[in-house]
Amino acid sequence: MFNISHIHHVAIICSDYKISKFFYSELLGFDIIRETYREERQSFKLDLKINENEQIELFSFPHPPIRPSHPEAQGLRHLAFAVSDLDACVKHLKENKIEVEDIRTDHLTGQRFTFFADPDNLPLELYEIT
């Protein structure tokens, strides 16, 4: 039997490393743990701290294939971040010219949430935990 305690990381491959690095570290505010350039792969790997347990690994590769479709494709649908103040987060994104969907309410939990996209159109969710 597995003894899984939490998700360690989520890996994301971006099309423009500089833009995605700014988006995740400056705009979303994730702290940079380490940045590595792998010469043999012509690839950056940026480790970003979400909290004490979880991380995002942001990769760049020369000419990565694009995502075949939006959230309804088989595989990972979206990445959701828990937030305590959804309105403040939405305001911050809009002030930085990031399009944000209308806030909705999860009918099962009563919690509010919304979606937006990263620079490569990866669907991201903000889920308010009250």
mmCIF file of C-alpha atoms in Angstrom:
data_model
loop_
_atom_site.group_PDB
_atom_site.id
_atom_site.type_symbol
_atom_site.label_atom_id
_atom_site.label_comp_id
_atom_site.label_asym_id
_atom_site.label_seq_id
_atom_site.Cartn_x
_atom_site.Cartn_y
_atom_site.Cartn_z
ATOM 1 C CA MET A 1 0.000 0.000 0.000
ATOM 2 C CA PHE A 2 1.252 3.478 -0.869
ATOM 3 C CA ASN A 3 1.799 6.101 1.785
ATOM 4 C CA ILE A 4 1.325 9.287 -0.266
ATOM 5 C CA SER A 5 1.287 12.434 1.847
ATOM 6 C CA HIS A 6 1.017 15.178 -0.770
ATOM 7 C CA ILE A 7 1.814 16.168 -4.348
ATOM 8 C CA HIS A 8 5.511 17.004 -4.584
ATOM 9 C CA HIS A 9 5.498 18.910 -7.868
ATOM 10 C CA VAL A 10 3.718 19.631 -11.097
ATOM 11 C CA ALA A 11 5.841 19.882 -14.251
ATOM 12 C CA ILE A 12 4.995 22.450 -16.921
ATOM 13 C CA ILE A 13 6.693 22.832 -20.313
ATOM 14 C CA CYS A 14 6.531 26.386 -21.636
ATOM 15 C CA SER A 15 7.080 27.860 -25.090
ATOM 16 C CA ASP A 16 8.824 31.074 -23.967
ATOM 17 C CA TYR A 17 10.910 30.611 -20.836
ATOM 18 C CA LYS A 18 11.427 34.306 -20.072
ATOM 19 C CA ILE A 19 7.693 35.103 -20.265
ATOM 20 C CA SER A 20 6.661 32.055 -18.220
ATOM 21 C CA LYS A 21 9.362 32.673 -15.607
ATOM 22 C CA PHE A 22 7.993 36.202 -15.112
ATOM 23 C CA PHE A 23 4.389 34.943 -15.032
ATOM 24 C CA TYR A 24 4.944 32.285 -12.353
ATOM 25 C CA SER A 25 7.587 34.019 -10.208
ATOM 26 C CA GLU A 26 6.682 37.705 -10.455
ATOM 27 C CA LEU A 27 2.969 37.740 -11.306
ATOM 28 C CA LEU A 28 1.827 34.710 -9.295
ATOM 29 C CA GLY A 29 4.542 35.233 -6.681
ATOM 30 C CA PHE A 30 6.089 31.765 -6.432
ATOM 31 C CA ASP A 31 9.605 31.873 -4.936
ATOM 32 C CA ILE A 32 12.436 30.540 -7.067
ATOM 33 C CA ILE A 33 14.195 27.597 -5.423
ATOM 34 C CA ARG A 34 16.761 27.119 -8.189
ATOM 35 C CA GLU A 35 17.244 27.816 -11.863
ATOM 36 C CA THR A 36 19.280 25.415 -13.983
ATOM 37 C CA TYR A 37 20.348 25.625 -17.595
ATOM 38 C CA ARG A 38 21.016 22.217 -19.141
ATOM 39 C CA GLU A 39 23.355 22.861 -22.069
ATOM 40 C CA GLU A 40 23.018 19.355 -23.528
ATOM 41 C CA ARG A 41 19.240 19.810 -23.840
ATOM 42 C CA GLN A 42 19.229 23.555 -24.553
ATOM 43 C CA SER A 43 16.748 23.634 -21.720
ATOM 44 C CA PHE A 44 16.008 25.615 -18.592
ATOM 45 C CA LYS A 45 14.516 24.042 -15.481
ATOM 46 C CA LEU A 46 13.076 26.428 -12.919
ATOM 47 C CA ASP A 47 11.985 25.058 -9.537
ATOM 48 C CA LEU A 48 9.310 27.226 -7.925
ATOM 49 C CA LYS A 49 8.083 26.931 -4.351
ATOM 50 C CA ILE A 50 4.312 26.855 -3.857
ATOM 51 C CA ASN A 51 4.528 26.031 -0.143
ATOM 52 C CA GLU A 52 6.591 23.832 2.178
ATOM 53 C CA ASN A 53 5.541 20.660 0.345
ATOM 54 C CA GLU A 54 4.629 21.476 -3.248
ATOM 55 C CA GLN A 55 6.586 22.847 -6.186
ATOM 56 C CA ILE A 56 6.226 23.686 -9.848
ATOM 57 C CA GLU A 57 8.940 22.551 -12.219
ATOM 58 C CA LEU A 58 8.966 24.896 -15.220
ATOM 59 C CA PHE A 59 10.802 23.512 -18.240
ATOM 60 C CA SER A 60 11.769 25.007 -21.573
ATOM 61 C CA PHE A 61 12.714 22.915 -24.596
ATOM 62 C CA PRO A 62 13.458 23.932 -28.166
ATOM 63 C CA HIS A 63 10.237 23.705 -30.218
ATOM 64 C CA PRO A 64 7.915 21.824 -27.831
ATOM 65 C CA PRO A 65 4.666 20.588 -29.416
ATOM 66 C CA ILE A 66 1.557 22.584 -28.528
ATOM 67 C CA ARG A 67 -1.226 21.245 -26.323
ATOM 68 C CA PRO A 68 -3.673 19.328 -28.573
ATOM 69 C CA SER A 69 -6.842 20.804 -27.064
ATOM 70 C CA HIS A 70 -8.241 22.663 -24.112
ATOM 71 C CA PRO A 71 -9.401 21.305 -20.743
ATOM 72 C CA GLU A 72 -11.698 18.609 -22.075
ATOM 73 C CA ALA A 73 -8.819 16.597 -23.597
ATOM 74 C CA GLN A 74 -7.764 13.316 -21.988
ATOM 75 C CA GLY A 75 -5.052 13.852 -19.385
ATOM 76 C CA LEU A 76 -4.411 16.680 -16.946
ATOM 77 C CA ARG A 77 -7.371 19.050 -17.138
ATOM 78 C CA HIS A 78 -6.077 22.018 -15.167
ATOM 79 C CA LEU A 79 -3.947 23.029 -12.209
ATOM 80 C CA ALA A 80 -5.836 24.546 -9.253
ATOM 81 C CA PHE A 81 -4.330 26.799 -6.582
ATOM 82 C CA ALA A 82 -6.020 27.289 -3.199
ATOM 83 C CA VAL A 83 -6.375 30.957 -2.222
ATOM 84 C CA SER A 84 -7.858 32.715 0.780
ATOM 85 C CA ASP A 85 -9.029 35.898 -1.001
ATOM 86 C CA LEU A 86 -10.296 35.194 -4.512
ATOM 87 C CA ASP A 87 -11.365 38.788 -5.160
ATOM 88 C CA ALA A 88 -7.874 40.143 -4.404
ATOM 89 C CA CYS A 89 -6.281 37.528 -6.682
ATOM 90 C CA VAL A 90 -8.670 38.306 -9.544
ATOM 91 C CA LYS A 91 -8.011 42.038 -9.112
ATOM 92 C CA HIS A 92 -4.240 41.450 -9.246
ATOM 93 C CA LEU A 93 -4.514 39.341 -12.408
ATOM 94 C CA LYS A 94 -6.756 41.866 -14.155
ATOM 95 C CA GLU A 95 -4.426 44.732 -13.176
ATOM 96 C CA ASN A 96 -1.698 42.766 -14.964
ATOM 97 C CA LYS A 97 -3.886 42.319 -18.061
ATOM 98 C CA ILE A 98 -4.572 38.617 -17.472
ATOM 99 C CA GLU A 99 -8.036 37.579 -18.635
ATOM 100 C CA VAL A 100 -10.043 35.902 -15.887
ATOM 101 C CA GLU A 101 -13.331 34.061 -16.271
ATOM 102 C CA ASP A 102 -16.331 35.090 -14.199
ATOM 103 C CA ILE A 103 -16.256 33.830 -10.614
ATOM 104 C CA ARG A 104 -18.429 30.762 -10.130
ATOM 105 C CA THR A 105 -19.557 28.764 -7.101
ATOM 106 C CA ASP A 106 -18.861 25.075 -6.692
ATOM 107 C CA HIS A 107 -22.349 23.657 -6.098
ATOM 108 C CA LEU A 108 -20.952 20.727 -4.137
ATOM 109 C CA THR A 109 -18.825 22.714 -1.667
ATOM 110 C CA GLY A 110 -20.196 26.252 -1.845
ATOM 111 C CA GLN A 111 -16.659 27.559 -2.497
ATOM 112 C CA ARG A 112 -15.943 30.186 -5.155
ATOM 113 C CA PHE A 113 -13.513 29.636 -8.039
ATOM 114 C CA THR A 114 -12.407 30.997 -11.379
ATOM 115 C CA PHE A 115 -10.143 30.101 -14.288
ATOM 116 C CA PHE A 116 -7.396 31.939 -16.151
ATOM 117 C CA ALA A 117 -4.518 30.824 -18.376
ATOM 118 C CA ASP A 118 -0.755 30.951 -18.272
ATOM 119 C CA PRO A 119 1.255 32.360 -21.218
ATOM 120 C CA ASP A 120 0.938 29.024 -23.059
ATOM 121 C CA ASN A 121 -2.815 28.864 -22.491
ATOM 122 C CA LEU A 122 -2.491 26.179 -19.783
ATOM 123 C CA PRO A 123 -5.735 26.341 -17.806
ATOM 124 C CA LEU A 124 -5.214 27.442 -14.195
ATOM 125 C CA GLU A 125 -7.829 27.662 -11.479
ATOM 126 C CA LEU A 126 -8.031 29.744 -8.307
ATOM 127 C CA TYR A 127 -10.157 27.969 -5.686
ATOM 128 C CA GLU A 128 -11.106 29.985 -2.595
ATOM 129 C CA ILE A 129 -10.799 28.116 0.694
ATOM 130 C CA THR A 130 -12.715 29.824 3.498
#
